[in-house]
Every structure is written in structure tokens, then in C-alpha cells.
Short mmCIF file of C-alpha atoms in Angstrom, two decimals:
data_model
loop_
_atom_site.label_atom_id
_atom_site.label_comp_id
_atom_site.label_asym_id
_atom_site.label_seq_id
_atom_site.Cartn_x
_atom_site.Cartn_y
_atom_site.Cartn_z
CA UNK A 4 129.91 107.75 69.59
CA UNK A 5 126.32 106.61 68.92
CA UNK A 6 125.00 106.56 65.36
CA UNK A 7 123.28 109.77 64.30
CA UNK A 8 119.48 109.85 64.32
CA UNK A 9 118.77 113.53 63.68
CA UNK A 10 120.57 115.65 61.08
CA UNK A 11 120.46 119.42 60.73
CA UNK A 12 121.31 121.03 57.38
CA UNK A 13 121.89 124.78 57.10
CA UNK A 14 121.24 126.20 53.64
CA UNK A 15 118.42 124.97 51.39
CA UNK A 16 120.06 125.52 48.01
CA UNK A 17 120.91 122.70 45.63
CA UNK A 18 123.59 121.26 47.92
CA UNK A 19 121.68 121.64 51.19
CA UNK A 20 118.39 120.28 49.87
CA UNK A 21 120.25 117.40 48.20
CA UNK A 22 121.99 116.49 51.47
CA UNK A 23 118.66 116.70 53.34
CA UNK A 24 117.00 114.41 50.79
CA UNK A 25 119.88 111.95 51.02
CA UNK A 26 119.66 111.81 54.81
CA UNK A 27 115.87 111.39 54.85
CA UNK A 28 115.89 108.59 52.26
CA UNK A 29 118.46 106.80 54.43
CA UNK A 30 116.23 106.87 57.49
CA UNK A 31 117.32 109.95 59.44
CA UNK A 32 115.15 112.73 60.80
CA UNK A 33 116.13 115.99 59.12
CA UNK A 34 115.82 119.68 59.89
CA UNK A 35 116.52 121.88 56.85
CA UNK A 36 117.18 125.54 57.66
CA UNK A 37 117.23 128.68 55.58
CA UNK A 38 116.72 132.32 56.50
CA UNK A 39 114.70 132.79 53.28
CA UNK A 40 111.17 131.29 53.51
CA UNK A 41 110.96 131.33 49.71
CA UNK A 42 114.09 129.21 49.47
CA UNK A 43 112.57 126.69 51.89
CA UNK A 44 109.42 126.49 49.80
CA UNK A 45 111.48 125.83 46.67
CA UNK A 46 113.55 123.23 48.50
CA UNK A 47 110.46 121.42 49.76
CA UNK A 48 109.08 121.27 46.22
CA UNK A 49 112.41 120.15 44.79
CA UNK A 50 112.88 117.35 47.34
CA UNK A 51 109.30 116.15 46.90
CA UNK A 52 109.56 116.08 43.10
CA UNK A 53 112.93 114.34 43.19
CA UNK A 54 111.72 111.62 45.57
CA UNK A 55 108.51 111.13 43.57
CA UNK A 56 110.52 110.68 40.37
CA UNK A 57 112.65 108.02 42.05
CA UNK A 58 109.47 106.24 43.11
CA UNK A 59 107.88 106.44 39.65
CA UNK A 60 111.04 105.00 38.07
CA UNK A 61 111.09 102.08 40.51
CA UNK A 62 114.34 103.26 42.10
CA UNK A 63 112.64 103.74 45.47
CA UNK A 64 109.66 101.89 46.99
CA UNK A 65 106.62 104.15 47.34
CA UNK A 66 106.41 103.54 51.08
CA UNK A 67 110.08 104.46 51.57
CA UNK A 68 109.61 107.63 49.53
CA UNK A 69 106.56 108.70 51.54
CA UNK A 70 108.35 108.03 54.82
CA UNK A 71 111.41 109.99 53.65
CA UNK A 72 109.32 113.06 52.82
CA UNK A 73 107.69 112.83 56.23
CA UNK A 74 111.09 112.92 57.92
CA UNK A 75 112.12 116.32 56.51
CA UNK A 76 111.11 119.43 58.44
CA UNK A 77 111.75 122.98 57.28
CA UNK A 78 112.63 125.88 59.55
CA UNK A 79 113.99 129.41 59.68
CA UNK A 80 114.89 129.04 63.36
CA UNK A 81 118.29 127.59 64.24
CA UNK A 82 116.99 126.79 67.72
CA UNK A 83 115.25 123.78 66.15
CA UNK A 84 118.70 122.21 65.77
CA UNK A 85 119.02 121.55 69.50
CA UNK A 86 118.21 117.86 69.00
CA UNK A 87 120.56 117.33 66.02
CA UNK A 88 123.38 114.80 66.35
CA UNK A 89 125.18 116.15 63.27
CA UNK A 90 124.75 119.60 61.72
CA UNK A 91 125.98 120.08 58.15
CA UNK A 92 126.57 123.62 56.93
CA UNK A 93 125.94 124.20 53.20
CA UNK A 94 125.83 127.98 52.83
CA UNK A 95 127.77 130.56 50.80
CA UNK A 96 131.51 129.85 50.32
CA UNK A 97 132.68 132.66 52.61
CA UNK A 98 134.93 132.03 55.61
CA UNK A 99 133.63 135.07 57.47
CA UNK A 100 129.98 134.10 57.04
CA UNK A 101 130.64 130.46 57.91
CA UNK A 102 132.50 131.43 61.09
CA UNK A 103 129.57 133.52 62.27
CA UNK A 104 127.24 130.57 61.64
CA UNK A 105 129.53 128.09 63.42
CA UNK A 106 129.62 130.35 66.46
CA UNK A 107 125.81 130.39 66.53
CA UNK A 108 125.58 126.62 66.07
CA UNK A 109 128.13 126.05 68.84
CA UNK A 110 125.89 127.92 71.28
CA UNK A 111 122.69 126.16 70.15
CA UNK A 112 123.74 122.54 69.48
CA UNK A 113 123.93 119.94 72.22
CA UNK A 114 127.37 119.21 73.60
CA UNK A 115 127.82 115.93 71.73
CA UNK A 116 126.81 117.30 68.31
CA UNK A 117 129.24 117.25 65.40
CA UNK A 118 129.49 120.44 63.34
CA UNK A 119 130.36 119.64 59.72
CA UNK A 120 131.01 121.98 56.82
CA UNK A 121 130.29 121.23 53.18
CA UNK A 122 132.96 123.76 52.18
CA UNK A 123 134.91 122.84 49.07
CA UNK A 124 138.06 124.80 49.92
CA UNK A 125 138.03 126.74 53.23
CA UNK A 126 140.19 125.67 56.18
CA UNK A 127 138.33 123.49 58.68
CA UNK A 128 140.87 124.41 61.36
CA UNK A 129 140.01 128.10 60.99
CA UNK A 130 136.26 127.44 60.98
CA UNK A 131 136.69 125.42 64.19
CA UNK A 132 138.21 128.43 65.97
CA UNK A 133 134.75 130.02 66.00
CA UNK A 134 133.55 127.26 68.34
CA UNK A 135 134.32 125.87 71.77
CA UNK A 136 134.41 122.32 70.34
CA UNK A 137 137.16 122.21 67.67
CA UNK A 138 137.54 118.45 68.20
CA UNK A 139 133.95 118.04 66.92
CA UNK A 140 134.33 120.17 63.78
CA UNK A 141 135.01 118.45 60.44
CA UNK A 142 134.73 118.91 56.70
CA UNK A 143 132.14 116.79 54.89
CA UNK A 144 132.32 117.86 51.26
CA UNK A 145 129.56 116.35 49.11
CA UNK A 146 129.77 116.50 45.32
CA UNK A 147 127.00 118.10 43.27
CA UNK A 148 124.28 116.82 43.19
CA UNK A 149 124.51 114.97 46.54
CA UNK A 150 121.83 112.31 45.89
CA UNK A 151 123.62 111.19 42.72
CA UNK A 152 127.37 111.71 43.07
CA UNK A 153 129.12 108.84 44.83
CA UNK A 154 131.91 110.72 46.56
CA UNK A 155 132.26 112.47 49.91
CA UNK A 156 135.53 114.19 50.77
CA UNK A 157 136.18 114.22 54.53
CA UNK A 158 138.60 116.81 55.89
CA UNK A 159 140.08 116.73 59.39
CA UNK A 160 140.99 119.99 61.07
CA UNK A 161 144.05 120.24 63.29
CA UNK A 162 141.99 119.30 66.37
CA UNK A 163 139.34 116.98 64.86
CA UNK A 164 139.09 113.89 67.06
CA UNK A 165 139.15 110.27 65.93
CA UNK A 166 135.60 109.82 67.26
CA UNK A 167 134.36 112.72 65.14
CA UNK A 168 136.14 111.41 62.07
CA UNK A 169 134.86 107.86 62.53
CA UNK A 170 131.28 109.01 63.13
CA UNK A 171 131.35 111.24 60.04
CA UNK A 172 132.85 108.50 57.87
CA UNK A 173 130.20 106.05 59.08
CA UNK A 174 127.46 108.56 58.25
CA UNK A 175 128.80 109.06 54.72
CA UNK A 176 128.97 105.30 54.21
CA UNK A 177 125.41 104.97 55.51
CA UNK A 178 124.48 107.36 52.68
CA UNK A 179 126.08 104.90 50.25
CA UNK A 180 129.07 107.14 49.52
CA UNK A 181 132.69 106.35 48.82
CA UNK A 182 134.87 108.30 51.24
CA UNK A 183 138.22 109.93 50.54
CA UNK A 184 140.17 111.74 53.26
CA UNK A 185 142.14 114.97 52.92
CA UNK A 186 144.44 116.92 55.15
CA UNK A 187 143.33 120.48 55.87
CA UNK A 188 145.03 122.32 53.02
CA UNK A 189 143.33 124.82 50.73
CA UNK A 190 141.16 123.13 48.10
CA UNK A 191 141.57 119.70 49.71
CA UNK A 192 141.88 116.97 47.02
CA UNK A 193 139.21 117.45 44.37
CA UNK A 194 139.29 121.22 43.97
CA UNK A 195 143.07 121.42 44.43
CA UNK A 196 143.26 119.52 41.13
CA UNK A 197 140.02 120.52 39.39
CA UNK A 198 139.98 124.30 39.82
CA UNK A 199 143.46 124.99 38.43
CA UNK A 200 142.44 122.96 35.36
CA UNK A 201 139.33 125.11 34.92
CA UNK A 202 141.38 128.26 35.53
CA UNK A 203 143.90 127.14 32.89
CA UNK A 204 141.04 126.57 30.44
CA UNK A 205 140.06 130.22 30.99
CA UNK A 206 143.66 131.27 30.38
CA UNK A 207 143.66 129.23 27.16
CA UNK A 208 140.56 131.10 26.02
CA UNK A 209 141.85 134.45 27.36
CA UNK A 210 145.12 134.27 25.43
CA UNK A 211 143.45 133.18 22.19
CA UNK A 212 144.96 129.71 22.02
CA UNK A 213 141.60 128.20 21.01
CA UNK A 214 137.86 128.77 20.98
CA UNK A 215 135.71 127.71 23.92
CA UNK A 216 134.20 124.96 21.76
CA UNK A 217 137.60 123.51 20.83
CA UNK A 218 138.86 123.72 24.42
CA UNK A 219 135.91 121.70 25.70
CA UNK A 220 135.93 119.28 22.75
CA UNK A 221 139.64 118.69 23.21
CA UNK A 222 139.22 117.74 26.86
CA UNK A 223 136.13 115.62 26.26
CA UNK A 224 137.48 113.61 23.35
CA UNK A 225 141.18 113.81 24.19
CA UNK A 226 141.00 112.93 27.88
CA UNK A 227 137.61 111.20 28.05
CA UNK A 228 136.07 113.79 30.37
CA UNK A 229 132.24 113.70 30.30
CA UNK A 230 132.16 117.48 29.87
CA UNK A 231 134.71 120.15 29.07
CA UNK A 232 136.24 122.42 31.74
CA UNK A 233 134.37 125.52 30.56
CA UNK A 234 131.06 123.65 30.47
CA UNK A 235 131.81 122.33 33.95
CA UNK A 236 132.61 125.83 35.20
CA UNK A 237 129.18 126.98 34.01
CA UNK A 238 127.58 124.07 35.85
CA UNK A 239 129.48 124.75 39.10
CA UNK A 240 129.04 128.53 38.89
CA UNK A 241 131.76 130.91 37.76
CA UNK A 242 131.51 132.83 41.02
CA UNK A 243 132.18 129.63 42.97
CA UNK A 244 135.18 128.83 40.74
CA UNK A 245 136.57 132.33 41.28
CA UNK A 246 136.05 132.11 45.04
CA UNK A 247 137.88 128.78 45.26
CA UNK A 248 140.77 130.04 43.13
CA UNK A 249 141.13 133.01 45.48
CA UNK A 250 141.23 130.63 48.46
CA UNK A 251 143.88 128.49 46.73
CA UNK A 252 145.95 131.57 45.83
CA UNK A 253 145.79 133.03 49.35
CA UNK A 254 146.21 129.73 51.17
CA UNK A 255 149.02 128.22 49.11
CA UNK A 256 150.82 131.45 48.19
CA UNK A 257 151.75 130.38 44.67
CA UNK A 258 151.15 132.64 41.67
CA UNK A 259 150.05 129.66 39.59
CA UNK A 260 146.76 129.75 41.50
CA UNK A 261 146.01 133.39 40.63
CA UNK A 262 142.52 133.56 39.05
CA UNK A 263 142.48 134.23 35.31
CA UNK A 264 141.41 137.85 34.60
CA UNK A 265 138.77 136.57 32.16
CA UNK A 266 137.14 134.48 34.90
CA UNK A 267 136.92 137.57 37.10
CA UNK A 268 135.52 139.60 34.22
CA UNK A 269 132.73 137.10 33.59
CA UNK A 270 131.78 137.15 37.27
CA UNK A 271 131.84 140.97 37.37
CA UNK A 272 129.48 140.96 34.37
CA UNK A 273 127.06 138.61 36.14
CA UNK A 274 127.76 135.75 33.74
CA UNK A 275 127.78 133.12 36.47
CA UNK A 276 126.77 130.06 34.47
CA UNK A 277 123.73 127.81 34.54
CA UNK A 278 122.10 129.44 37.55
CA UNK A 279 121.96 132.75 35.67
CA UNK A 280 121.29 131.23 32.26
CA UNK A 281 124.47 132.74 30.83
CA UNK A 282 128.14 131.91 31.27
CA UNK A 283 131.20 131.08 29.22
CA UNK A 284 129.91 128.10 27.19
CA UNK A 285 126.40 129.23 26.29
CA UNK A 286 123.42 131.31 27.23
CA UNK A 287 119.65 131.43 27.52
CA UNK A 288 117.43 128.41 27.02
CA UNK A 289 120.15 126.43 25.28
CA UNK A 290 122.24 126.49 28.46
CA UNK A 291 119.24 125.60 30.59
CA UNK A 292 118.62 122.38 28.72
CA UNK A 293 122.28 121.60 28.22
CA UNK A 294 122.72 121.15 31.96
CA UNK A 295 119.29 120.76 33.55
CA UNK A 296 118.48 117.15 34.37
CA UNK A 297 114.82 116.56 35.31
CA UNK A 298 115.71 114.05 38.01
CA UNK A 299 118.77 115.55 39.65
CA UNK A 300 119.69 118.87 37.96
CA UNK A 301 123.00 117.47 36.74
CA UNK A 302 124.60 117.19 33.33
CA UNK A 303 123.82 113.44 33.06
CA UNK A 304 120.57 114.47 31.34
CA UNK A 305 122.57 115.01 28.16
CA UNK A 306 123.52 111.33 28.11
CA UNK A 307 119.90 110.21 27.90
CA UNK A 308 117.71 109.93 24.80
CA UNK A 309 115.18 112.20 26.47
CA UNK A 310 117.87 114.80 27.13
CA UNK A 311 119.16 114.77 23.58
CA UNK A 312 115.61 114.94 22.21
CA UNK A 313 114.85 117.88 24.50
CA UNK A 314 117.85 119.81 23.22
CA UNK A 315 116.94 119.03 19.58
CA UNK A 316 113.35 120.15 20.16
CA UNK A 317 114.56 123.37 21.73
CA UNK A 318 116.92 123.98 18.80
CA UNK A 319 114.05 123.47 16.35
CA UNK A 320 111.89 125.93 18.29
CA UNK A 321 114.65 128.52 18.25
CA UNK A 322 115.19 128.01 14.48
CA UNK A 323 111.45 128.38 13.86
CA UNK A 324 111.32 131.57 15.93
CA UNK A 325 114.26 133.02 13.97
CA UNK A 326 112.54 132.16 10.67
CA UNK A 327 109.39 133.88 11.84
CA UNK A 328 111.39 136.93 12.90
CA UNK A 329 113.02 137.09 9.44
CA UNK A 330 109.62 136.84 7.75
CA UNK A 331 108.26 139.63 9.93
CA UNK A 332 111.32 141.77 9.15
CA UNK A 333 110.83 141.26 5.40
CA UNK A 334 107.14 142.10 5.72
CA UNK A 335 108.04 145.37 7.43
#
């Protein structure tokens, strides 16, 4: 199978735009699709700012950055994917919605095109049944954020061919990623291990074993994790964590994968984590700066001097505002 030259990415959120940026920087022509024109506008701005930061920091030559931005095209029409050699789906984590999309892509894409899913837990074999080319359907699970994280988890469905696997592995390696391979079981490798840990952290909080601060501190200092499980859940999105736990519970049929009631309660209340500004480990501006990295939107910002200074400045502002509020209350 010839090396890919044109990549299609469906979904312009953080994952989709990150994958598109990664492909463009590595020399591929990219079509980035979203049904929401506003989302495409935000993605275009995000990709441009991210590439420009890499250039300004000397991580990317200016010419390479300019060429990369010129290789990304934005569309709300799936028909533009007719020339794509590989199409990567990065939409909502719903099997029903993904199957509908894969059926559409199967009718639009050229016969040799590979259809890949960025799903973190859903069966590739079942997604492939929505197409007439199950041997060319594969899981290509990037970690968040795709331009920074070094891992790609490749998942073969029951009918995925060796050619499809080899082409997908070569593409991931072209992106500079380390590849791990999983059989098509719910949660694959990373989330099969990670999500039950996060779910257990919620149970630990739910049953009153410890506070959220002590749970996260225990895992950070006791097991050398860069962030605690509850902090990480806020970064991933509590709704995503709940969805994956439901997939694990249904797919593996073991009660140990049943989502913690507290996790479901947070999601029902709209406390979804960083993307909503409120979750289990914090809320408001404090959460925004705890996780928001100016170069890649990941938690690595907290490891930098600039990140720590930003959080301190924000804390000072909040303290000053509270003092002013107290003064105003006394005056009244």
C-alpha cells in the first residue's frame, strides 16, 4: 500500500484539530471537517496559534510552519474527502453516531482509503460493520493532546488486514509516535487500565475514605503520577470518563467496571471538568489555569515557571477581589 499523501480528519475539536496539525507539520495535505462552521473557525485559529508558537520558540522552522498551515483545508462537506488516502474519525464517543459516519465515509471515500477511528474504547469490529470495507477499518487512538503526546494505540478489528495495519503503523511512526497494539476488546490497553483507576478514585471520594485533595496528593507523591486521578478526570472530561466506563461495563460484563454513582451525579449536574470550568477537583478560573497550557492545552503548563507564576498571579487577583468585596460589605 502506497504511503498516504492526503489525510481527512472528521471532528475539529481538540483531538481532531491536533491530529490535523500533526499531519500537516509532517508534510501531508489535510482536510479537516466539522458540521459546525464556528468549530472550524476556532480550530483554524487554534492550529495557527499553536504552529506560530512552535516557530517562535525555535521548535519549528518558520518556512515549515508556513507550509504546514497552507496544507490544512477546512470544510463542512464530507464530499471533499474523496481524495483522502486515510480518514481519521475524531467525533463524539458514541457507537451509534460513529457507525452512521462510517457508513457515509464508506460511500464517499475512494476504494483504497483506510477508515480509522480515534475511539478510546468502542469496538472497531462493530464500527467496521457499517462499511463494505471492514478489512480497511482500524483504530488509531491518539493521546491528548496529539501534537505533544508520544503514544498512538492501534487497534485491529476482526477483519482488519495486514496491509491496513502496516500502513497505519507507518503513518503513526511518520508522525514521530511510539506505537502500541491492542486486540479489539473494550477499552483497549490504556483506558482498560486508566479508567477503572479513575472510577475507583471517585468511589474513594464517594465513600468518604479521603478528601479529593488527599486522593490526588496520594497518587502524585505515592506513585509518582504527574497528576492525580481526579485532576486527570477533569482534564479528560467527566462525561468522557463516564462514557468509557459504561462501554467497559457493557463490553466486559463485570460489575467491577460499573461507573461510580458520584461520577454519574457530577455529569448529570453538568460538572464535566476543564471544558466547563467546573468539575471534581476545582472550579472557575483556578481550574482554567490549572490545566490550560498556552502551547498545547495540556497540564504540562503547571510544570513551567510561567505556569506556576500564572497560577500565583491568579490567586493574588482572587484574594484581592475577596478583600475588596469584604471592604464593600463593611461599608454597607
